[in-house]
Coordinates of C-alpha atoms in Angstrom, one line a residue:
M26 CA -4.5 -4.5 10.0
R27 CA -1.9 -2.2 8.6
S28 CA 0.0 0.3 10.5
S29 CA -1.5 3.5 8.9
D30 CA -5.0 1.9 10.1
R31 CA -4.3 1.5 13.9
L32 CA -2.7 5.4 14.1
V33 CA -5.9 6.4 12.9
A34 CA -7.3 4.7 15.5
R35 CA -5.6 5.8 17.9
I36 CA -6.2 9.4 16.1
V37 CA -10.0 8.9 16.8
R38 CA -9.9 7.6 20.4
R39 CA -7.4 11.0 20.8
S40 CA -9.8 13.2 19.1
G41 CA -11.2 14.7 22.3
P42 CA -15.3 15.1 23.0
W43 CA -16.1 17.5 20.0
L44 CA -16.3 14.1 18.1
G45 CA -18.9 12.7 20.1
V46 CA -20.3 16.1 19.2
L47 CA -19.7 15.7 15.5
A48 CA -21.1 12.2 15.8
V49 CA -24.2 13.1 17.9
T50 CA -24.9 15.8 15.2
A51 CA -24.2 13.3 12.1
V52 CA -26.4 10.9 13.2
T53 CA -29.0 13.4 14.3
G54 CA -28.8 15.1 10.8
G55 CA -29.1 11.8 9.2
L56 CA -32.0 10.3 11.0
A57 CA -33.2 14.0 10.0
Q58 CA -33.0 13.5 6.5
L59 CA -34.4 10.0 6.8
A60 CA -37.5 11.0 8.3
L61 CA -38.5 13.8 5.9
P62 CA -39.4 12.2 2.9
F63 CA -42.1 9.9 4.9
V64 CA -43.1 13.1 6.4
L65 CA -43.3 15.1 3.5
G66 CA -45.1 11.9 1.8
R67 CA -47.7 12.3 4.4
T68 CA -47.9 15.9 3.9
V69 CA -49.4 15.7 0.3
D70 CA -51.2 13.1 1.1
A71 CA -52.8 15.0 3.7
L72 CA -52.9 18.4 1.5
V73 CA -54.6 16.1 -1.5
S74 CA -56.9 14.7 0.9
A75 CA -57.8 17.5 2.4
A76 CA -57.2 16.1 5.6
P77 CA -57.6 17.9 9.3
S78 CA -53.9 16.9 9.8
R79 CA -52.1 18.8 7.4
G80 CA -51.4 21.1 9.6
T81 CA -49.6 18.8 12.0
W82 CA -47.8 17.2 9.4
L83 CA -46.6 20.7 8.0
G84 CA -45.5 21.6 11.4
A85 CA -43.2 18.1 11.7
C86 CA -41.9 19.2 8.1
A87 CA -40.4 22.6 9.7
A88 CA -39.2 21.0 12.7
I89 CA -37.3 18.4 10.8
V90 CA -35.9 21.3 8.3
V91 CA -34.8 23.2 11.7
A92 CA -33.5 20.2 13.6
A93 CA -31.4 19.3 10.0
V94 CA -29.9 22.8 10.1
A95 CA -29.0 23.2 13.7
C96 CA -27.0 19.7 13.1
D97 CA -25.0 21.0 10.0
A98 CA -24.0 24.0 11.7
L99 CA -22.8 22.3 14.8
G100 CA -21.6 20.0 12.9
V101 CA -18.9 22.2 11.0
W102 CA -18.1 23.6 14.3
A103 CA -17.4 20.5 15.9
T104 CA -15.1 19.0 12.8
G105 CA -12.9 22.1 13.0
A106 CA -12.7 21.4 16.6
C107 CA -12.0 17.7 16.7
S108 CA -9.5 18.3 13.8
T109 CA -7.2 20.6 15.1
R110 CA -7.4 18.2 18.9
A111 CA -6.3 15.3 16.7
S112 CA -3.6 17.2 15.0
E113 CA -2.4 19.0 17.6
W114 CA -2.0 15.5 19.6
L115 CA -0.7 13.9 16.8
R116 CA 1.9 16.8 16.1
H117 CA 3.0 16.5 19.8
L118 CA 3.3 12.5 19.5
T119 CA 5.3 13.0 16.5
V120 CA 7.7 15.7 18.0
R121 CA 8.3 13.7 21.2
H122 CA 9.3 10.5 19.7
V123 CA 11.7 12.3 16.9
L124 CA 13.4 14.1 19.8
G125 CA 13.0 10.9 22.5
A126 CA 14.8 9.1 19.5
G127 CA 17.4 11.2 18.8
P128 CA 20.4 11.4 16.2
A129 CA 19.4 7.5 15.2
L130 CA 15.9 9.2 13.3
S131 CA 17.5 12.1 12.5
R132 CA 20.2 10.2 10.2
R133 CA 17.5 8.5 8.7
F134 CA 15.3 11.1 7.7
S135 CA 16.3 14.6 6.1
E136 CA 15.5 17.4 8.0
G137 CA 12.8 18.6 5.2
E138 CA 11.2 15.3 5.7
L139 CA 11.0 15.3 9.3
A140 CA 9.2 18.8 9.1
T141 CA 7.0 17.8 6.5
R142 CA 5.8 14.4 8.8
A143 CA 5.4 17.1 11.9
G144 CA 3.6 19.7 10.1
V145 CA 1.7 18.5 6.5
N146 CA 1.1 15.0 7.6
A147 CA 0.2 15.1 11.1
E148 CA -3.0 17.9 10.2
E149 CA -4.1 15.6 7.2
A150 CA -3.7 12.6 9.3
G151 CA -5.9 14.8 12.0
R152 CA -9.1 15.2 9.7
A153 CA -9.4 11.6 9.8
P154 CA -11.6 11.0 12.7
E155 CA -14.2 13.9 11.3
T156 CA -13.8 12.3 7.6
L157 CA -14.6 9.0 9.2
V158 CA -17.3 9.8 11.2
T159 CA -19.3 11.9 8.4
G160 CA -18.6 9.5 5.9
A161 CA -20.0 6.9 8.1
A162 CA -23.2 8.9 9.0
L163 CA -24.2 8.5 5.4
V164 CA -24.9 4.7 5.9
I165 CA -27.6 6.1 7.4
P166 CA -29.4 7.5 5.0
T167 CA -28.8 4.8 3.0
A168 CA -30.0 1.7 5.2
G169 CA -32.8 4.0 6.4
G170 CA -33.5 4.3 2.7
L171 CA -33.1 0.1 2.3
V172 CA -35.4 -0.3 5.0
A173 CA -38.2 2.3 4.2
L174 CA -38.6 1.3 0.7
T175 CA -39.1 -1.8 1.8
L176 CA -41.9 -1.5 3.6
I177 CA -43.2 0.8 0.6
D178 CA -42.4 -2.0 -1.9
P179 CA -39.9 -4.9 -1.9
W180 CA -39.2 -4.4 -5.5
L181 CA -37.9 -0.8 -5.1
T182 CA -35.4 -2.1 -2.4
L183 CA -33.6 -5.2 -4.9
T184 CA -33.8 -2.1 -7.3
L185 CA -31.8 -0.1 -5.0
A186 CA -29.5 -2.8 -3.3
A187 CA -28.4 -4.0 -7.0
G188 CA -26.5 -0.5 -7.5
L189 CA -25.4 0.2 -4.3
V190 CA -23.3 -2.9 -4.6
V191 CA -21.6 -1.3 -7.9
I192 CA -21.2 2.4 -5.5
V193 CA -19.2 0.9 -2.6
L194 CA -16.8 -1.6 -5.0
V195 CA -16.0 2.1 -7.1
L196 CA -15.2 3.0 -3.3
R197 CA -13.5 0.5 -2.3
A198 CA -11.2 0.7 -5.5
F199 CA -11.0 4.2 -5.4
L200 CA -9.8 4.1 -1.4
R201 CA -7.1 1.8 -2.4
V202 CA -5.7 3.4 -5.5
S203 CA -5.8 6.6 -3.5
T204 CA -4.3 6.0 -0.8
T205 CA -1.2 4.6 -3.0
L206 CA -1.0 8.0 -4.8
A207 CA -1.7 10.2 -2.1
G208 CA 1.5 8.5 -0.1
D209 CA 3.8 9.4 -3.3
Y210 CA 2.3 12.6 -3.6
Q211 CA 3.4 13.7 0.2
E212 CA 6.6 11.8 -0.5
A213 CA 7.8 14.1 -3.0
Q214 CA 6.2 17.2 -1.0
G215 CA 8.7 15.7 1.4
D216 CA 11.3 15.9 -1.1
I217 CA 11.1 19.4 -2.0
A218 CA 10.9 20.5 1.6
A219 CA 13.6 18.4 2.4
R220 CA 16.2 20.5 -0.3
L221 CA 14.8 24.0 -0.1
I222 CA 15.3 23.7 3.9
D223 CA 19.2 22.9 2.9
A224 CA 19.4 25.3 0.3
L225 CA 18.2 27.8 3.0
A226 CA 20.9 26.4 5.5
G227 CA 23.4 27.2 2.4
A228 CA 22.1 30.6 1.9
R229 CA 25.7 32.4 2.2
T230 CA 27.0 29.5 0.2
I231 CA 24.8 29.9 -2.8
A232 CA 25.2 33.9 -2.7
A233 CA 28.6 33.7 -2.7
A234 CA 28.7 31.0 -5.5
G235 CA 26.4 32.9 -7.4
T236 CA 24.0 29.7 -8.0
H237 CA 20.8 31.0 -7.8
A238 CA 19.7 29.4 -10.7
E239 CA 21.0 26.2 -9.8
E240 CA 19.8 25.8 -6.8
K241 CA 16.5 26.6 -7.5
A242 CA 16.2 24.3 -10.5
R243 CA 17.7 21.3 -7.6
V244 CA 15.4 22.5 -5.0
L245 CA 12.5 21.8 -7.7
A246 CA 13.8 18.8 -9.4
P247 CA 11.1 16.8 -8.0
L248 CA 8.5 19.6 -9.2
P249 CA 7.5 17.3 -12.4
R250 CA 6.9 14.3 -10.2
L251 CA 4.6 16.6 -7.8
R252 CA 2.7 17.1 -10.5
A253 CA 2.7 13.7 -11.8
H254 CA 1.4 12.1 -9.1
A255 CA -1.2 15.2 -8.4
M256 CA -2.7 14.8 -12.0
E257 CA -3.0 10.4 -11.5
M258 CA -4.5 11.7 -8.2
W259 CA -7.1 13.9 -10.6
R260 CA -7.6 11.3 -12.9
T261 CA -8.4 8.5 -10.3
N262 CA -10.8 11.1 -8.4
A263 CA -12.3 12.1 -12.1
R264 CA -12.5 8.5 -13.3
A265 CA -14.3 7.4 -10.0
G266 CA -16.7 10.5 -9.8
V267 CA -17.9 9.6 -13.5
Q268 CA -18.5 6.0 -12.5
A269 CA -20.2 7.2 -9.5
G270 CA -22.1 9.9 -11.5
V271 CA -23.4 7.5 -13.9
V272 CA -24.4 5.2 -11.5
V273 CA -26.6 7.0 -9.3
P274 CA -28.8 8.4 -11.6
L275 CA -29.3 5.4 -13.9
L276 CA -30.1 3.5 -10.5
E277 CA -32.9 6.7 -9.7
V278 CA -34.2 6.3 -13.0
A279 CA -34.8 2.4 -12.9
V280 CA -36.5 2.9 -9.1
L281 CA -38.6 5.5 -9.9
G282 CA -39.3 3.3 -13.0
V283 CA -40.2 0.1 -11.1
G284 CA -42.1 2.8 -8.6
G285 CA -44.1 4.4 -11.5
F286 CA -45.4 0.6 -12.6
R287 CA -46.2 -0.1 -9.1
L288 CA -48.4 3.3 -9.2
A289 CA -50.0 2.2 -12.3
A290 CA -51.4 -1.2 -10.9
G291 CA -52.3 0.6 -7.8
D292 CA -49.9 -1.1 -5.4
L293 CA -48.5 2.3 -4.5
T294 CA -50.1 5.8 -3.8
A295 CA -49.0 8.8 -4.8
G296 CA -47.3 10.4 -1.5
E297 CA -45.8 6.8 -1.4
L298 CA -44.2 7.3 -4.7
Y299 CA -43.0 10.9 -3.8
S300 CA -41.6 9.3 -0.3
A301 CA -39.8 6.5 -2.6
A302 CA -38.2 9.2 -5.0
R303 CA -36.9 10.8 -2.2
Y304 CA -35.7 7.6 -0.4
V305 CA -34.1 6.8 -3.9
V306 CA -32.2 10.0 -3.5
L307 CA -31.0 9.4 0.0
G308 CA -29.7 5.8 -0.8
A309 CA -28.1 6.4 -3.7
G310 CA -26.3 9.2 -1.7
L311 CA -23.7 6.6 -1.0
G312 CA -21.9 8.4 -4.4
S313 CA -21.6 11.2 -2.7
A314 CA -18.9 10.0 -0.2
L315 CA -16.6 10.0 -3.1
G316 CA -15.2 13.1 -1.3
Y317 CA -14.6 11.5 1.9
V318 CA -13.3 8.6 0.5
G319 CA -10.4 11.1 -1.1
R320 CA -9.8 12.9 2.1
L321 CA -9.7 8.9 4.3
A322 CA -6.9 8.2 1.4
R323 CA -4.7 11.1 2.3
A324 CA -4.9 10.8 5.6
R325 CA -4.2 7.2 5.9
A326 CA -1.5 8.0 3.4
A327 CA -0.2 10.5 5.7
A328 CA -0.5 8.4 9.5
G329 CA 1.7 5.8 7.4
R330 CA 4.3 8.3 6.4
I331 CA 4.1 8.9 10.2
G332 CA 3.9 5.6 11.6
E333 CA 7.3 5.5 9.8
L334 CA 8.4 7.8 12.5
L335 CA 6.8 6.2 15.8
S336 CA 8.3 2.8 14.2
E337 CA 11.7 3.8 15.6
P338 CA 12.5 3.0 18.9
R339 CA 12.5 5.8 21.0
R340 CA 16.1 5.5 23.5
A341 CA 14.8 4.4 27.3
Y342 CA 16.6 5.0 30.1
G343 CA 16.9 3.5 33.7
R344 CA 16.4 4.5 37.1
R345 CA 19.8 3.9 38.3
S346 CA 21.7 7.1 39.9
L347 CA 25.7 7.2 40.0
P348 CA 27.5 6.1 42.9
P349 CA 30.4 8.2 43.8
G350 CA 33.2 8.0 41.6
P351 CA 36.2 10.3 39.5
G352 CA 34.2 10.1 36.4
T353 CA 35.9 6.8 35.2
L354 CA 35.0 5.9 31.6
E355 CA 35.0 2.5 30.0
L356 CA 34.2 0.9 26.8
R357 CA 34.0 -3.2 26.6
G358 CA 34.1 -4.6 23.2
V359 CA 32.2 -1.9 21.8
T360 CA 30.8 -2.2 18.1
A361 CA 28.9 0.5 16.7
D362 CA 28.6 1.9 13.0
G363 CA 32.0 2.9 12.2
L364 CA 34.1 1.5 15.1
S365 CA 34.9 -2.1 15.9
G366 CA 35.8 -4.3 19.2
V367 CA 37.0 -1.3 21.0
D368 CA 38.0 -1.6 24.3
L369 CA 39.3 1.5 26.5
L370 CA 39.8 2.4 30.2
V371 CA 39.7 6.6 30.6
P372 CA 40.5 7.3 34.1
G373 CA 38.7 9.7 36.2
G374 CA 39.7 13.3 36.0
C375 CA 41.9 12.6 33.1
S376 CA 42.1 15.1 29.7
V377 CA 41.8 12.4 27.1
A378 CA 42.2 13.4 23.0
V379 CA 40.6 11.2 20.2
V380 CA 42.6 12.0 17.3
G381 CA 42.1 10.1 13.8
R382 CA 41.7 11.0 9.9
S383 CA 38.3 11.8 8.6
G384 CA 36.1 8.5 9.2
A385 CA 38.1 6.9 11.8
G386 CA 35.3 6.8 14.0
K387 CA 36.1 9.8 16.3
S388 CA 32.9 11.6 16.1
V389 CA 30.7 7.3 16.8
L390 CA 32.9 7.3 19.9
A391 CA 32.3 10.7 21.3
A392 CA 28.2 10.0 20.5
L393 CA 28.6 6.8 22.8
A394 CA 30.8 8.2 25.3
G395 CA 27.7 10.4 26.8
R396 CA 24.9 8.1 25.3
L397 CA 23.7 10.1 22.2
A398 CA 23.9 6.7 20.3
D399 CA 23.9 3.3 21.8
P400 CA 26.4 0.6 20.7
S401 CA 25.4 -2.2 18.6
G402 CA 27.3 -4.7 20.8
G403 CA 29.4 -4.0 23.8
A404 CA 28.9 -2.0 26.9
V405 CA 29.7 1.5 27.9
L406 CA 30.2 2.1 31.6
L407 CA 30.1 5.4 33.7
D408 CA 31.9 5.1 37.4
G409 CA 30.8 1.2 36.6
V410 CA 27.2 1.4 35.9
E411 CA 26.3 0.7 32.0
L412 CA 24.8 4.0 30.4
P413 CA 21.4 2.5 29.6
D414 CA 20.7 1.7 33.2
L415 CA 21.0 5.6 34.5
S416 CA 18.3 7.8 34.6
R417 CA 17.5 10.7 32.0
E418 CA 18.3 13.2 35.2
A419 CA 21.5 11.2 36.5
L420 CA 23.1 11.0 32.8
G421 CA 22.1 14.5 32.0
D422 CA 23.9 15.8 35.1
A423 CA 27.1 13.9 34.7
V424 CA 27.8 14.2 30.9
G425 CA 28.2 17.7 29.3
Y426 CA 28.9 17.5 25.5
A427 CA 29.9 20.3 23.2
F428 CA 30.2 20.5 19.7
E429 CA 32.2 22.0 16.4
R430 CA 28.7 23.3 15.5
P431 CA 26.6 24.5 18.7
V432 CA 22.9 25.2 18.2
L433 CA 21.5 27.3 20.4
I434 CA 18.1 26.8 21.6
G435 CA 16.1 29.1 24.7
E436 CA 14.4 32.3 24.3
T437 CA 17.6 34.1 26.1
V438 CA 21.3 33.3 26.6
A439 CA 21.1 32.3 29.6
D440 CA 18.6 30.0 28.4
A441 CA 20.9 28.4 25.7
I442 CA 23.4 27.6 28.7
G443 CA 21.2 25.8 30.9
L444 CA 19.3 24.2 28.3
G445 CA 18.1 21.7 30.3
L446 CA 20.0 22.1 33.8
R447 CA 18.3 21.7 36.8
E448 CA 18.1 24.1 39.4
P449 CA 20.9 23.5 42.5
G450 CA 19.6 20.9 44.8
P451 CA 18.5 17.7 45.6
G452 CA 15.3 16.3 43.5
A453 CA 14.9 20.1 42.0
D454 CA 12.9 20.1 39.1
P455 CA 14.1 21.8 35.6
G456 CA 12.6 26.0 36.1
A457 CA 10.5 26.8 33.6
P458 CA 11.7 27.6 29.9
D459 CA 9.9 30.9 30.3
A460 CA 10.6 31.7 33.8
P461 CA 13.6 34.0 34.9
P462 CA 16.6 32.1 36.1
T463 CA 17.3 32.2 39.6
P464 CA 20.0 33.9 41.7
E465 CA 21.6 30.8 42.3
R466 CA 21.1 29.3 38.7
L467 CA 22.4 32.4 37.3
E468 CA 25.7 32.4 38.7
A469 CA 26.3 28.9 37.9
L470 CA 25.7 29.8 34.1
R471 CA 27.9 32.8 34.7
A472 CA 30.7 30.5 36.5
A473 CA 30.6 28.2 33.1
A474 CA 30.2 31.2 30.9
R475 CA 33.9 32.5 32.3
A476 CA 35.2 29.0 32.1
A477 CA 34.7 29.1 28.8
C478 CA 35.7 32.3 28.0
A479 CA 32.5 33.9 27.1
D480 CA 31.3 36.0 30.2
A481 CA 33.2 39.2 28.9
F482 CA 30.6 39.2 25.2
V483 CA 27.9 38.0 27.1
R484 CA 28.0 41.3 29.5
R485 CA 28.6 43.3 26.6
L486 CA 25.4 42.3 25.0
P487 CA 22.4 45.0 25.2
S488 CA 20.7 42.4 28.1
G489 CA 23.3 40.4 29.4
Y490 CA 22.2 37.0 29.9
G491 CA 18.7 38.1 29.5
T492 CA 19.3 39.4 25.8
P493 CA 17.1 37.3 23.6
L494 CA 18.9 34.9 21.2
A495 CA 17.4 36.6 17.7
D496 CA 18.8 40.0 19.2
A497 CA 22.4 38.7 19.8
P498 CA 24.5 38.3 16.9
M499 CA 27.2 35.8 17.4
S500 CA 30.5 34.6 15.4
G501 CA 30.8 30.9 15.2
G502 CA 33.9 31.5 17.7
E503 CA 31.7 33.4 19.9
R504 CA 28.6 30.6 19.6
Q505 CA 31.4 27.7 20.0
R506 CA 32.5 29.7 23.4
L507 CA 28.2 29.3 24.4
G508 CA 28.4 25.4 23.4
L509 CA 31.1 25.1 25.6
A510 CA 29.8 26.7 28.7
R511 CA 26.6 24.9 28.4
A512 CA 28.9 21.9 28.4
F513 CA 30.5 22.9 31.5
A514 CA 27.4 23.7 33.4
H515 CA 26.0 20.4 32.5
G516 CA 29.0 17.9 32.2
R517 CA 29.7 17.1 36.4
R518 CA 31.9 14.1 35.9
L519 CA 32.0 13.8 31.9
L520 CA 32.8 16.3 29.5
V521 CA 32.5 15.5 25.7
L522 CA 34.2 18.2 23.4
D523 CA 33.2 17.0 19.7
D524 CA 36.2 19.5 17.7
A525 CA 34.5 22.4 19.8
T526 CA 37.4 24.9 19.8
S527 CA 37.8 24.5 16.0
S528 CA 36.4 28.1 15.4
L529 CA 38.4 29.6 18.5
D530 CA 41.1 32.3 18.0
T531 CA 44.4 30.7 19.2
L532 CA 44.6 33.1 22.4
T533 CA 41.3 32.3 23.4
E534 CA 41.6 28.5 22.9
R535 CA 44.6 28.4 25.1
R536 CA 42.5 30.4 28.0
V537 CA 40.0 27.3 27.7
S538 CA 42.8 24.9 27.7
E539 CA 44.1 26.2 30.9
T540 CA 40.6 25.7 32.4
L541 CA 40.2 22.5 31.3
A542 CA 43.2 21.8 32.9
G543 CA 42.8 24.1 35.5
E544 CA 39.8 24.6 37.9
L545 CA 37.9 21.5 35.3
A546 CA 40.5 19.1 35.7
G547 CA 38.9 16.7 38.6
R548 CA 36.2 15.8 35.6
T549 CA 37.1 13.4 33.3
R550 CA 37.7 15.4 29.4
L551 CA 37.4 13.2 25.8
I552 CA 38.7 16.1 23.5
V553 CA 37.9 15.3 19.8
T554 CA 40.7 17.4 18.3
H555 CA 42.6 17.4 14.9
R556 CA 45.2 19.6 16.5
V557 CA 48.8 18.5 17.2
A558 CA 48.8 20.7 20.2
T559 CA 45.8 19.5 22.2
A560 CA 47.0 16.3 21.7
A561 CA 49.9 16.9 23.3
A562 CA 48.6 18.9 26.1
A563 CA 45.8 16.1 26.6
D564 CA 47.1 13.1 29.4
R565 CA 46.7 10.4 27.1
V566 CA 45.4 10.3 23.2
I567 CA 43.4 7.5 21.3
W568 CA 44.3 7.2 18.0
L569 CA 41.7 5.7 15.8
E570 CA 42.0 4.2 12.4
G571 CA 39.5 1.9 10.3
G572 CA 37.2 2.1 13.0
R573 CA 39.4 0.6 15.5
V574 CA 42.1 1.7 18.8
R575 CA 45.3 1.7 16.7
G576 CA 47.1 4.0 20.0
Y577 CA 46.3 4.7 23.5
D578 CA 49.6 6.3 25.0
R579 CA 50.5 9.4 25.7
H580 CA 51.2 11.9 22.9
R581 CA 55.1 11.6 23.6
V582 CA 55.2 7.9 22.8
L583 CA 52.9 7.7 19.7
W584 CA 54.7 10.4 18.3
D585 CA 57.3 8.0 17.4
D586 CA 54.8 6.2 14.9
P587 CA 55.2 7.7 11.6
G588 CA 51.6 6.9 10.9
Y589 CA 50.5 8.9 14.0
R590 CA 52.3 11.7 12.9
A591 CA 51.1 11.7 9.6
V592 CA 47.5 12.0 11.3
F593 CA 48.8 15.4 11.9
E594 CA 50.4 16.2 8.4
V595 CA 53.4 16.9 10.0
R596 CA 56.9 16.1 10.0
R597 CA 59.8 15.9 12.5
T598 CA 62.4 18.5 11.8
G599 CA 64.9 16.1 12.9
P600 CA 66.0 12.8 14.9
D601 CA 65.4 14.5 18.3
D602 CA 62.2 16.5 17.5
P603 CA 59.8 14.5 19.1
G604 CA 56.9 17.0 18.6
P605 CA 55.1 19.4 21.2
R606 CA 55.8 18.0 24.3
P607 CA 52.8 17.7 26.6
R608 CA 52.5 19.1 29.8
R609 CA 52.5 16.2 32.6
T610 CA 50.0 16.5 35.5
D611 CA 48.9 14.1 38.3
A612 CA 46.0 12.7 36.2
A613 CA 48.9 12.0 33.5
E614 CA 51.1 10.4 35.5
R615 CA 48.2 8.1 36.9
A616 CA 47.1 7.6 33.0
G617 CA 50.3 6.4 32.1
A618 CA 50.6 3.9 35.0
S619 CA 46.6 2.3 33.9

């Protein structure tokens, strides 16, 4: 079974009780359609012969018609309900898996692709259950028609069966081709969405460059491919429709012709011939399944695209907690995309700068340090515990991240700083996103904001920490300060700052550096930087080159190497100039001794 078909089967199981209602109404409606020709035939015979039972047969006809109409009405309601339920479950599954897989998945698929698959494709795949049920319900009239024709006259059954074989072959070929074409069409849709999201992210750059026309052409470049797939889908549908449209009338004529000969021979009554004509229409109604097959093809193609996302393994967490410790970070023989054979020991409470040219592996090292990524080889340990063995809560409490371009998530400024932060107290659960923070939690957020030099500007906002993010326009530096505050609120043992002060003014950066060396000095600090002053202020420096550690020592020692100085693109002004002098701390002495 294909992975897309396995996912469709899971969607069917998660469609909720309305799918059962739809199945009951579809089956009941199919049986009503199946019974109607027989009852109509009996009614015709009763009316022709003026039999006393003609009133009973007329009443039976009316009851069957009412039942069929009721089943259709309830079926429409159930169709919408079960499709909505299935799409909702699939969206939850997809988004949860995408977020659980982390950056590994976002590196493989663009943001536009992820949004398209979790949005449009999830909706299309969510229609699979009702399509399968309503399409399968067409088999009831067809099978019933064959049985009924057999009871009337076996020759009529043989004629109908021969035509049905041709119709089934047409539908099978149509499903196979349509699934491929629908997948190509959806892929082109995702390409356009990805380009549009990139353009929206760079709207200011496009406006400044005045390249609206060029960008529109770039975004819509896949449009001819989208049109070509759409036209091919239309041609395939039309071709299958013509084939089925030719077979069905010919089949009805053939069965009626055979029935006419049997009537002339006296083997059929007029009522039986009328019933046979109706059963032929029902039996040949399998040809009307073309629309259901097309919808199923689109659902299978969409399920296949979502299945690609689900095939990426989610990050698994252990159950261990961290033992008491200072936040010692250790990398043993770590190999990853961009790093090779890294062995490092960062003492607890030490401030370590990570420097190197672009592409040296600085951000990869930062991602490995707090398990935003897992190494392909080796191990990363925090206070002697391998990171994959830690529970999600233990890891989140121990490590705080700040990035160059932080994304602020939440309804308010307080939500953005406290994202994922648990309430104080052992075993406490995270507060609900829409619940107001407790006084203890709000004080912890304010303390983190003060450490990041963000408290002053946050208090100037209309509602302070309760200001909605949409009503709080911020500069790049202010966003970085909130990102730092979020990291300070979380990282109780390890802070990983990936170029997180690049947008700060000189005075603010100096104050943040003083905080890192002062009240946050008890935490281990891993600081990715391009600034020589930041490296000089750190206790030790990790110098990366080509994915390997070229140097790991104090800045003053590394400064004697011309290659190290070239990282900062500066020259020594004289033979006695060692570059910026770092301020020594107790942690620096411990790091130098290690």
